[in-house]
Coordinates of C-alpha atoms and ligand atoms in Angstrom, one line a residue:
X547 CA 79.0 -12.3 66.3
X548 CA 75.5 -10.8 64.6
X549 CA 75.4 -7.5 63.9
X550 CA 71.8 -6.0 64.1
X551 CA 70.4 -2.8 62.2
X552 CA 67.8 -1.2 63.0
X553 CA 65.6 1.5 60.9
X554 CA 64.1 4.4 61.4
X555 CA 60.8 3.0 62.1
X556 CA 62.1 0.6 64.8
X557 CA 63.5 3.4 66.5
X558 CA 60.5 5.9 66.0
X559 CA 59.3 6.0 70.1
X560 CA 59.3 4.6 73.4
X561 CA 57.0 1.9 72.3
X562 CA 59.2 0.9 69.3
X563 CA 62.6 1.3 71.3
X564 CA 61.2 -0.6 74.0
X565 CA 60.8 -3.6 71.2
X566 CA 64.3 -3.0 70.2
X567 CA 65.5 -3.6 73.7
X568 CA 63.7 -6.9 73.7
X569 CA 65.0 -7.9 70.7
X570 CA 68.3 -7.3 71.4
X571 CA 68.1 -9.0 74.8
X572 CA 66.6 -12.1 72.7
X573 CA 70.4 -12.3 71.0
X574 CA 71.8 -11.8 74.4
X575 CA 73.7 -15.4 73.9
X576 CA 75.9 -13.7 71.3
X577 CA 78.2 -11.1 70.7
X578 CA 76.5 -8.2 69.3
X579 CA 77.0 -4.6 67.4
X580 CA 74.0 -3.1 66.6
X581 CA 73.4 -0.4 64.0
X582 CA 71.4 2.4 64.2
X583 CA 69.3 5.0 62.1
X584 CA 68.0 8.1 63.5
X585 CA 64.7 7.9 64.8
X586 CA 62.3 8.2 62.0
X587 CA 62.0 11.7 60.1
X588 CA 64.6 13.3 62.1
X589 CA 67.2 13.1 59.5
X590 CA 64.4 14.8 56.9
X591 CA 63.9 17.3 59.5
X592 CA 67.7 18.1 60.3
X593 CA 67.6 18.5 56.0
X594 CA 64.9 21.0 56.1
X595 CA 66.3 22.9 58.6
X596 CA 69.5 23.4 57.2
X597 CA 67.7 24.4 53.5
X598 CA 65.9 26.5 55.6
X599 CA 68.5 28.0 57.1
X600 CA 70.8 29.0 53.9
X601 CA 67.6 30.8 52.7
X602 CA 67.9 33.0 55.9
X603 CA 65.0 31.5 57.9
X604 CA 66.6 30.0 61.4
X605 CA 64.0 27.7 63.5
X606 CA 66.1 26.2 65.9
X607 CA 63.4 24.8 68.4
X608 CA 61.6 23.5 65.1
X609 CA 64.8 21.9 64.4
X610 CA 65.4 20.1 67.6
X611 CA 61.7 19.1 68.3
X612 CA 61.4 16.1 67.4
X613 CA 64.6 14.6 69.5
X614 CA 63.6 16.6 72.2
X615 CA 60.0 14.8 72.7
X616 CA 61.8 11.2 72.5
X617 CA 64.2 11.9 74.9
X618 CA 61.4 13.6 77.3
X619 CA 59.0 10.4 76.7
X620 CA 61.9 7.9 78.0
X621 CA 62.6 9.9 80.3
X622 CA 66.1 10.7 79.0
X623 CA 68.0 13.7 80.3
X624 CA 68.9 16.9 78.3
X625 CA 72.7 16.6 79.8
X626 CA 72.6 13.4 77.4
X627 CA 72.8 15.6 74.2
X628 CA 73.6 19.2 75.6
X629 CA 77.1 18.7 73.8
X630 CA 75.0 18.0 70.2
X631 CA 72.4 20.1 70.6
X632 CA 74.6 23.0 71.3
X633 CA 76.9 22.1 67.9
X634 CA 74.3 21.7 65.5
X635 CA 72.8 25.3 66.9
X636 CA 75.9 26.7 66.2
X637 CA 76.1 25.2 62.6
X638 CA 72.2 26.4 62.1
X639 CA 73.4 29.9 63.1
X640 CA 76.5 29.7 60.8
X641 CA 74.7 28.5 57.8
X642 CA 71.9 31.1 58.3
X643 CA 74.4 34.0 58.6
X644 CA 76.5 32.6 54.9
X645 CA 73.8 31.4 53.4
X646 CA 75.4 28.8 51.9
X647 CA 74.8 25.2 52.0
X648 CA 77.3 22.8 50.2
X649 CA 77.1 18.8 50.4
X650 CA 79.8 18.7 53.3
X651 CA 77.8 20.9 55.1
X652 CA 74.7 19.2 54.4
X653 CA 76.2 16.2 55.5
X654 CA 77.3 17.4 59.1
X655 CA 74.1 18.4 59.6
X656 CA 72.4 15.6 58.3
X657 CA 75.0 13.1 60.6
X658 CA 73.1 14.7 64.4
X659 CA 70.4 12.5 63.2
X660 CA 72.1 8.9 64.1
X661 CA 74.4 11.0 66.4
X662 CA 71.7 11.6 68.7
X663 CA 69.9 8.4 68.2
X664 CA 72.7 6.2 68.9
X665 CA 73.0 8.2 72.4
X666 CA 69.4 8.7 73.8
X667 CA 69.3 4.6 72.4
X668 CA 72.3 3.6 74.8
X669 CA 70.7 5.4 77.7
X670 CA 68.0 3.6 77.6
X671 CA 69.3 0.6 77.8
X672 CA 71.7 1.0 80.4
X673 CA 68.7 1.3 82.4
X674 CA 67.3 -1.8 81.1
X675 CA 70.7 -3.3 82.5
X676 CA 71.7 -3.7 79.2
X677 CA 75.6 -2.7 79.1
X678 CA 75.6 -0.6 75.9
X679 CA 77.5 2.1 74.9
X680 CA 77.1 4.3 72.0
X681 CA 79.9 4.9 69.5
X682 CA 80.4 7.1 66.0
X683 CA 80.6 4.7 63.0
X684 CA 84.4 6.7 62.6
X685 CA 85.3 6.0 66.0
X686 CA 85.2 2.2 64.9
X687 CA 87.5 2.7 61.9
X688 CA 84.9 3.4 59.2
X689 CA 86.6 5.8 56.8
X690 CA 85.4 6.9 53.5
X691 CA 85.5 8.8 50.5
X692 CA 85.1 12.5 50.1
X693 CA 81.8 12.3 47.8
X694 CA 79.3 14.1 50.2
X695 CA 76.4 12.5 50.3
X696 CA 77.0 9.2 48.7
X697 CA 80.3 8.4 49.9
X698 CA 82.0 4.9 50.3
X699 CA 84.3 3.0 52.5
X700 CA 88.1 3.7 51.0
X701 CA 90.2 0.6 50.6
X702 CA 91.3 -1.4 53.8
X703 CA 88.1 -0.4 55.3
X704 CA 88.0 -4.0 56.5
X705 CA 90.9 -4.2 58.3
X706 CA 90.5 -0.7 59.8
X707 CA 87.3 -1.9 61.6
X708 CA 88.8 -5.0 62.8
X709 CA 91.8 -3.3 64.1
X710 CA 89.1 -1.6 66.1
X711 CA 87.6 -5.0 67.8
X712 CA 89.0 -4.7 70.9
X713 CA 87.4 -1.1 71.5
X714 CA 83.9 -2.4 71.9
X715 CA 84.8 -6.1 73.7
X716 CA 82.7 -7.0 76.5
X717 CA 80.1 -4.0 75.7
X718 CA 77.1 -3.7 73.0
X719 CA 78.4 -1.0 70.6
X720 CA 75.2 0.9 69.5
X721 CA 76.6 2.2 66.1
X722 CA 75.6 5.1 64.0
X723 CA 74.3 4.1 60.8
X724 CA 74.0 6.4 57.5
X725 CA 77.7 8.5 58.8
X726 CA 81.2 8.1 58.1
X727 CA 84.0 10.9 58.3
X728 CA 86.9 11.2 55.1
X729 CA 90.6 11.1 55.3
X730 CA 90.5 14.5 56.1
X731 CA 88.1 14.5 59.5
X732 CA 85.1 15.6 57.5
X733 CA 81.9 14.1 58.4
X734 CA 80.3 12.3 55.5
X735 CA 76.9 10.7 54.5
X736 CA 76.3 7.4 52.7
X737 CA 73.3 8.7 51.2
X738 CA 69.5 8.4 52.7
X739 CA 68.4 5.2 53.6
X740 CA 72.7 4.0 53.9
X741 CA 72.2 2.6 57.7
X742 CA 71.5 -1.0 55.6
X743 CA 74.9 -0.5 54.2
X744 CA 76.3 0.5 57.3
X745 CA 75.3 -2.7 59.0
X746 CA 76.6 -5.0 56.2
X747 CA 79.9 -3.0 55.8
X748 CA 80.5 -3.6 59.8
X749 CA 79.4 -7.6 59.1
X750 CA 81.8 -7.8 56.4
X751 CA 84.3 -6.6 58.0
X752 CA 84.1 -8.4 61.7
X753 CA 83.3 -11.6 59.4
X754 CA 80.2 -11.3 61.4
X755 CA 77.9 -15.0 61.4
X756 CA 75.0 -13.2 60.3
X757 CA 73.2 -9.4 60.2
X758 CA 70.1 -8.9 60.4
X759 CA 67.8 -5.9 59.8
X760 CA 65.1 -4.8 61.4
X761 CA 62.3 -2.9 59.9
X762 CA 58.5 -2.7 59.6
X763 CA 57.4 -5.5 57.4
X764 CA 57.4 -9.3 57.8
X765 CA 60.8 -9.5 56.2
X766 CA 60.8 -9.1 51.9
X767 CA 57.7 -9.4 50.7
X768 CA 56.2 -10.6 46.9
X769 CA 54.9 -7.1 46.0
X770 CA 54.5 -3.8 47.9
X771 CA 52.2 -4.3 50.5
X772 CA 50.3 -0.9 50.4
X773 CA 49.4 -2.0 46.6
X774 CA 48.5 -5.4 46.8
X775 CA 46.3 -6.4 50.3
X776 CA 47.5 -10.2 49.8
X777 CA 51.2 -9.6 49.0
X778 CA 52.9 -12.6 51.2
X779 CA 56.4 -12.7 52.9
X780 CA 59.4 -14.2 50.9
X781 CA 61.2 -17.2 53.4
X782 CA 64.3 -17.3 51.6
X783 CA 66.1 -15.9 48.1
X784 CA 69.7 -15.3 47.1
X785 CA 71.5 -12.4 47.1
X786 CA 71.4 -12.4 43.3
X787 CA 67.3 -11.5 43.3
X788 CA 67.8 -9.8 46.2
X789 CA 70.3 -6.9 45.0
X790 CA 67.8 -7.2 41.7
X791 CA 65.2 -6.1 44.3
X792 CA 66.7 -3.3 46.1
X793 CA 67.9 -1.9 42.5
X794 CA 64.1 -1.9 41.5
X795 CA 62.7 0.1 45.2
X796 CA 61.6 -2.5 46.8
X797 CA 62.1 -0.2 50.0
X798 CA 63.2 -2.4 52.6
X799 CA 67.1 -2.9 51.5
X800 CA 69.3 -0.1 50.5
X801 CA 70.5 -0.9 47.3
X802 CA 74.5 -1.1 47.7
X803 CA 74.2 -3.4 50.9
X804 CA 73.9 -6.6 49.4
X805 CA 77.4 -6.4 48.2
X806 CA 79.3 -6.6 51.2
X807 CA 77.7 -9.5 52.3
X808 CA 77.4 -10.9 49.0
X809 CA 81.4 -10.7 48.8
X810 CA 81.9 -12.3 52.6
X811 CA 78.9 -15.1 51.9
X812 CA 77.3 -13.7 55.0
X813 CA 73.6 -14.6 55.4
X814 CA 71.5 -11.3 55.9
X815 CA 67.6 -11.6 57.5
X816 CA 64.8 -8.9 57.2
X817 CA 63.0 -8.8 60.4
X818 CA 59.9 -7.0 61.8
X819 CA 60.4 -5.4 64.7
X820 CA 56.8 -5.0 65.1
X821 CA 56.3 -9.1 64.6
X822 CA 59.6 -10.5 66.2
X823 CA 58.4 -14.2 66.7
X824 CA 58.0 -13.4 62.5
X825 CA 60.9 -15.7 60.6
X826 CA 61.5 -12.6 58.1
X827 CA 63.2 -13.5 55.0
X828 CA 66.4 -15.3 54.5
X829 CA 69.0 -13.8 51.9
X830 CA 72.2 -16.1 51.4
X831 CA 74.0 -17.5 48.9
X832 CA 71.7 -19.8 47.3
X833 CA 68.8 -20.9 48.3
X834 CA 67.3 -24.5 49.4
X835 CA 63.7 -23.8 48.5
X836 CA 61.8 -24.5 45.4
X837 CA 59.4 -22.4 44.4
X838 CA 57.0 -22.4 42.4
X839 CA 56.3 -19.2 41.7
X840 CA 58.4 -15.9 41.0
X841 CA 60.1 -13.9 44.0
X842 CA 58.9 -10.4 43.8
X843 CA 57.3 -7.7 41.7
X844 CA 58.7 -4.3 42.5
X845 CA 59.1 -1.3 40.4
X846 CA 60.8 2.6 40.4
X847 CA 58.4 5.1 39.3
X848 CA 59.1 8.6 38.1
X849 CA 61.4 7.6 35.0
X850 CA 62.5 9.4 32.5
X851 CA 62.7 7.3 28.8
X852 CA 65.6 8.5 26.2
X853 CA 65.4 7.1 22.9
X854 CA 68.1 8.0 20.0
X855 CA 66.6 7.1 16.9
X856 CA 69.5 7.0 14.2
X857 CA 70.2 4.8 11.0
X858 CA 73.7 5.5 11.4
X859 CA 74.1 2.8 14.0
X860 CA 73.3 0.2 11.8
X861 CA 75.9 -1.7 10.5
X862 CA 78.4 0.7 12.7
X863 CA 80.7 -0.3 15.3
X864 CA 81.6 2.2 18.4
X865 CA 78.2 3.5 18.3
X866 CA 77.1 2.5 21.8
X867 CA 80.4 3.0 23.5
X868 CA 80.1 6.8 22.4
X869 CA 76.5 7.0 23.4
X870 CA 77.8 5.8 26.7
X871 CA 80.9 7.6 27.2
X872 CA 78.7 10.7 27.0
X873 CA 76.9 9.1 29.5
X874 CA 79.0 8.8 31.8
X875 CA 80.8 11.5 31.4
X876 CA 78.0 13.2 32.7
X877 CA 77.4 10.2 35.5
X878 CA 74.0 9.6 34.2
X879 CA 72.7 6.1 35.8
X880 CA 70.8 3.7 33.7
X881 CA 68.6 1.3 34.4
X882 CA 66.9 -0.4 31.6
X883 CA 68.2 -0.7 27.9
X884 CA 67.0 -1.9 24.7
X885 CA 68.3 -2.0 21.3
X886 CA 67.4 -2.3 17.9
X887 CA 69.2 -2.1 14.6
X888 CA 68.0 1.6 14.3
X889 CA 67.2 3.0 17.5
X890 CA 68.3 2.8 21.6
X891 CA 65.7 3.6 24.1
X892 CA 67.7 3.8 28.2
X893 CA 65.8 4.6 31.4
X894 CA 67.2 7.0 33.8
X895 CA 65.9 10.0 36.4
X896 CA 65.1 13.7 34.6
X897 CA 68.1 15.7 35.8
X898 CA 70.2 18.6 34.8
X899 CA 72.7 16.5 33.7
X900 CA 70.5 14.8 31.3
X901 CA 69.9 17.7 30.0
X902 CA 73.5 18.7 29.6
X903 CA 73.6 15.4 27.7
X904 CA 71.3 15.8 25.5
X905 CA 72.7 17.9 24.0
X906 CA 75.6 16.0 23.0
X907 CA 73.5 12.8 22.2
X908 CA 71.7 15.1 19.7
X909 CA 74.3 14.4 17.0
X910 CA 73.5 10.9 16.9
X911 CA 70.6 11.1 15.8
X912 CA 66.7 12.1 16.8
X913 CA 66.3 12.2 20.9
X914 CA 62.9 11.5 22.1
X915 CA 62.5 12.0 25.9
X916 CA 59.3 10.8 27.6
X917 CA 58.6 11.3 31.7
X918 CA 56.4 10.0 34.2
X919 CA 57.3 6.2 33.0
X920 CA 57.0 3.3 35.8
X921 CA 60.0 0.4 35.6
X922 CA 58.2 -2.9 36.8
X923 CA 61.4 -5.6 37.6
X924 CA 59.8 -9.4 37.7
X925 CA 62.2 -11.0 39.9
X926 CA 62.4 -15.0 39.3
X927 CA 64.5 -17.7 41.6
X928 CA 66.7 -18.9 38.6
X929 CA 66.6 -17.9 34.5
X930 CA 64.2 -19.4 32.4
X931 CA 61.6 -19.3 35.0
X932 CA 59.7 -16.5 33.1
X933 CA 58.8 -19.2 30.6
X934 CA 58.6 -21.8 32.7
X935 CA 55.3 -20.1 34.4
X936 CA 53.9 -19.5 30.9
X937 CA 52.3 -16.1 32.2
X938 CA 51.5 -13.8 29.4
X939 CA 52.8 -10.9 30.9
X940 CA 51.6 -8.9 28.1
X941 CA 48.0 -10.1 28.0
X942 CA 47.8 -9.8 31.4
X943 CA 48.5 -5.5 31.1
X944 CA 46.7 -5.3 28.3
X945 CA 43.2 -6.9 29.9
X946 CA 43.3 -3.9 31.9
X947 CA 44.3 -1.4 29.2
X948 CA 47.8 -0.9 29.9
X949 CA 50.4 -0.5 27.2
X950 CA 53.7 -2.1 28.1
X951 CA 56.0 0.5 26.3
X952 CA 58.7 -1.2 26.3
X953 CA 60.4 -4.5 27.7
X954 CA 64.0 -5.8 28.9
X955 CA 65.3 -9.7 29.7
X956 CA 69.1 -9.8 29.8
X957 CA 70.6 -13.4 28.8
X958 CA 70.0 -15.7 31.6
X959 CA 68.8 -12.8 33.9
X960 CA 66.4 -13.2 36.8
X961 CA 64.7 -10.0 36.3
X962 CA 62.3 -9.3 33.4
X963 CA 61.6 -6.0 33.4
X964 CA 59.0 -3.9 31.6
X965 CA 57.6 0.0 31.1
X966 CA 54.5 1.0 31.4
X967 CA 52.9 4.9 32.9
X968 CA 53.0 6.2 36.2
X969 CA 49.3 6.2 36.6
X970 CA 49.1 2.4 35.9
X971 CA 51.4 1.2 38.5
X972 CA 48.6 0.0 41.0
X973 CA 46.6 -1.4 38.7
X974 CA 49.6 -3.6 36.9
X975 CA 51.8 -4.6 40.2
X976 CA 48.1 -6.1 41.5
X977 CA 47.3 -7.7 38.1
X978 CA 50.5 -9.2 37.8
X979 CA 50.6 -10.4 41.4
X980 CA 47.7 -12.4 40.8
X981 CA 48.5 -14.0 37.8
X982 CA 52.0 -15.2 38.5
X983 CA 50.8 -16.3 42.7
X984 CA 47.4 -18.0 41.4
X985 CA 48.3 -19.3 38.0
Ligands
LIG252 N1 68.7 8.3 58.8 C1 69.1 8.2 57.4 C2 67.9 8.5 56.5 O1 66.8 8.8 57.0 C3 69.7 6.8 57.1 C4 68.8 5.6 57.4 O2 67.7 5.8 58.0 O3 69.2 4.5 56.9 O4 68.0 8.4 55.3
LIG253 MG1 65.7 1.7 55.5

């Protein structure tokens, strides 16, 4: 069995559904479940209506248009989503009248997105003879948590969805990405961009051969393409560089989905649907290729630096571990860390919270907090490589005037990462392309 995803982009129109239908003929020889997002900027649409809405402003037509023109251009008919259309009107209306807007709610409205994509998508290939049918993720067993809008499978989530196998025999499920309901019936969200996790979390648990997903590059590629013109397409890595990827924004796998198919050894492929002749990139346990050359540049902009400078932590044990409880305790994510005798500088994103903090971390010693900082994560095949290249990152920045503010290697890690400013990140990802594809 495959499972196949497919993103918002390959989903977008006609034209790009019509590809999808191809495709999934193409794996015709195999069982299939296929995944789906909503089509591209409905979900951000269905979000702004609903903000729009608790502020008293209702634009329903606004709110459906979007859906409405893709089911007119394939010629799909209203009856198809009468039921949805008319439910998330009502919820419109009823937000607009409390004004009120919690993460539940947000979710429900958020979930019409793949609810109507999944729909108008197995229409359309029924008429292509295709004998889909479209199903909610929760009809198919998968049940998670009540944290609205990041929510995860609860335990036994694997069994629950293969208790369900027999549901979708002889048919090809099309399966809402992104949605989930909790224990209690609620609808829930796995957070934006969570259809990739959606897909794996099905593989995982149908021990699926492989999963692919679909999106609009030629599979993983070694930088972003819109920064560097010859950027080239990754045939194989691990799942080790590839979760250190995702972490970093590389944009084309949510972050959390490597680690269902990480735990089940199930190979996962990045496709194009735009290029489907394209071989993608290959993610699997290890990989047979040697390169010579790193993986990937990517980075996460808009970072917020924290550094504690304090002479108490010298010589003092327990100092991190109550830095960190604070920091948890307020569920502050960090990315990068690094350490001297008499100071701690961590990455995270600006937030209330951090602010909250703060405050607490204040005892400890002086807080400097800096914004508008740019993580760039090096991504090798195996440790060591970074010297094994002998390119002077360093050098390399500071030819074109960029400071590297700060830098992080872990022991044996794969992923060297360093800081630099906001404004610089075009100008570094390219330089550093160069030097470590050409050197
Ligand atoms: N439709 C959701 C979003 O736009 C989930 C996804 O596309 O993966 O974030
Ligand atoms: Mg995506």
């Amino acid at each position: 069995m495959i499972v196949i995803k497919f993103g918002g982009s390959s989903v977008a129109d006609r034209q790009q559904i019509e590809k999808v239908a191809n495709i999934i003929k193409s794996r015709a020889d195999q069982p299939q479940m296929v995944i789906s997002s909503a089509h591209k900027g409905v979900t951000s649409q269905l979000i702004e209506a609903a903000t729009q809405a608790a502020q008293g402003h209702l634009d329903i037509p606004l709110a459906l248009a979007r859906q409405q023109q893709i089911c007119q251009s394939l010629g799909c008919p209203d009856a198809c989503l009468k039921t949805l259309y008319e439910e998330l009107t009502a919820l419109l209306r009823g937000i607009s009248l409390v004004r009120e807007l919690s993460a539940r709610t947000l979710d429900y409205v958020a979930s019409f997105g793949e609810r109507m994509s999944v729909r108008v998508i197995a229409w359309y290939l029924r008429q292509q003879r295709l004998n889909a049918l479209p199903f909610d993720a929760w009809e198919l067993g998968l049940i998670t948590d009540s944290n609205f809008g990041a929510a995860r499978p609860i335990e036994g989530y694997q069994q629950a969805i293969a208790k369900q196998r027999t549901t979708f025999e002889n048919v090809i499920p099309i399966v809402t990405g992104f949605i989930a309901k909790d224990q209690q019936g609620n609808i829930t969200t796995l957070g934006r961009n969570g259809s990739d996790l959606s897909a794996t979390l099905f593989a995982e648990a149908l021990v699926a051969d492989s999963c692919e997903i679909w999106s609009d590059t030629d599979g993983v590629m070694s930088a972003d393409p819109g920064l560097v013109a010859n950027a080239r397409n990754i045939p194989q890595m691990s799942f080790r560089e590839a979760s250190e990827l995702a972490r970093f924004g590389s944009r084309i796998l949510h972050p959390a989905s490597l680690e269902p198919v990480t735990r089940a050894a199930i190979p996962l492929r990045v496709m194009n649907t735009n290029a489907p002749e394209h071989p993608g990139t290959l993610i699997r346990q290890t990989t047979s290729d040697h390169r010579d050359h790193i993986t990937s540049i990517a980075y996460k902009e808009h970072q917020t630096i924290v550094t504690i400078n304090s002479s108490a932590m010298l010589q003092h044990s327990g100092f991190l571990a109550e830095i960190f409880t604070i920091l948890g305790r307020y569920q502050i994510v960090v990315d990068m860390i690094s350490t001297s005798e008499v100071s701690l500088s961590f990455s995270t994103e600006s937030s209330a919270q951090l602010n909250l903090a703060l405050r607490e971390l204040k005892a400890f010693g002086d807080c400097e907090v800096v914004n508008n900082k740019t993580i760039i994560a090096i991504v090798a095949p195996q440790p060591n490589d970074f010297i094994r290249y002998n390119v002077d990152v360093l050098a390399i920045l500071q030819a074109q005037q960029i400071d590297t503010e700060m830098l992080s290697l872990g022991y044996r890690s794969i992923n060297l990462m360093l800081l630099i400013d906001d404004v610089h990140i075009s100008q570094a990802v390219q330089s550093l392309h160069n030097a470590f594809f050409t050197h």
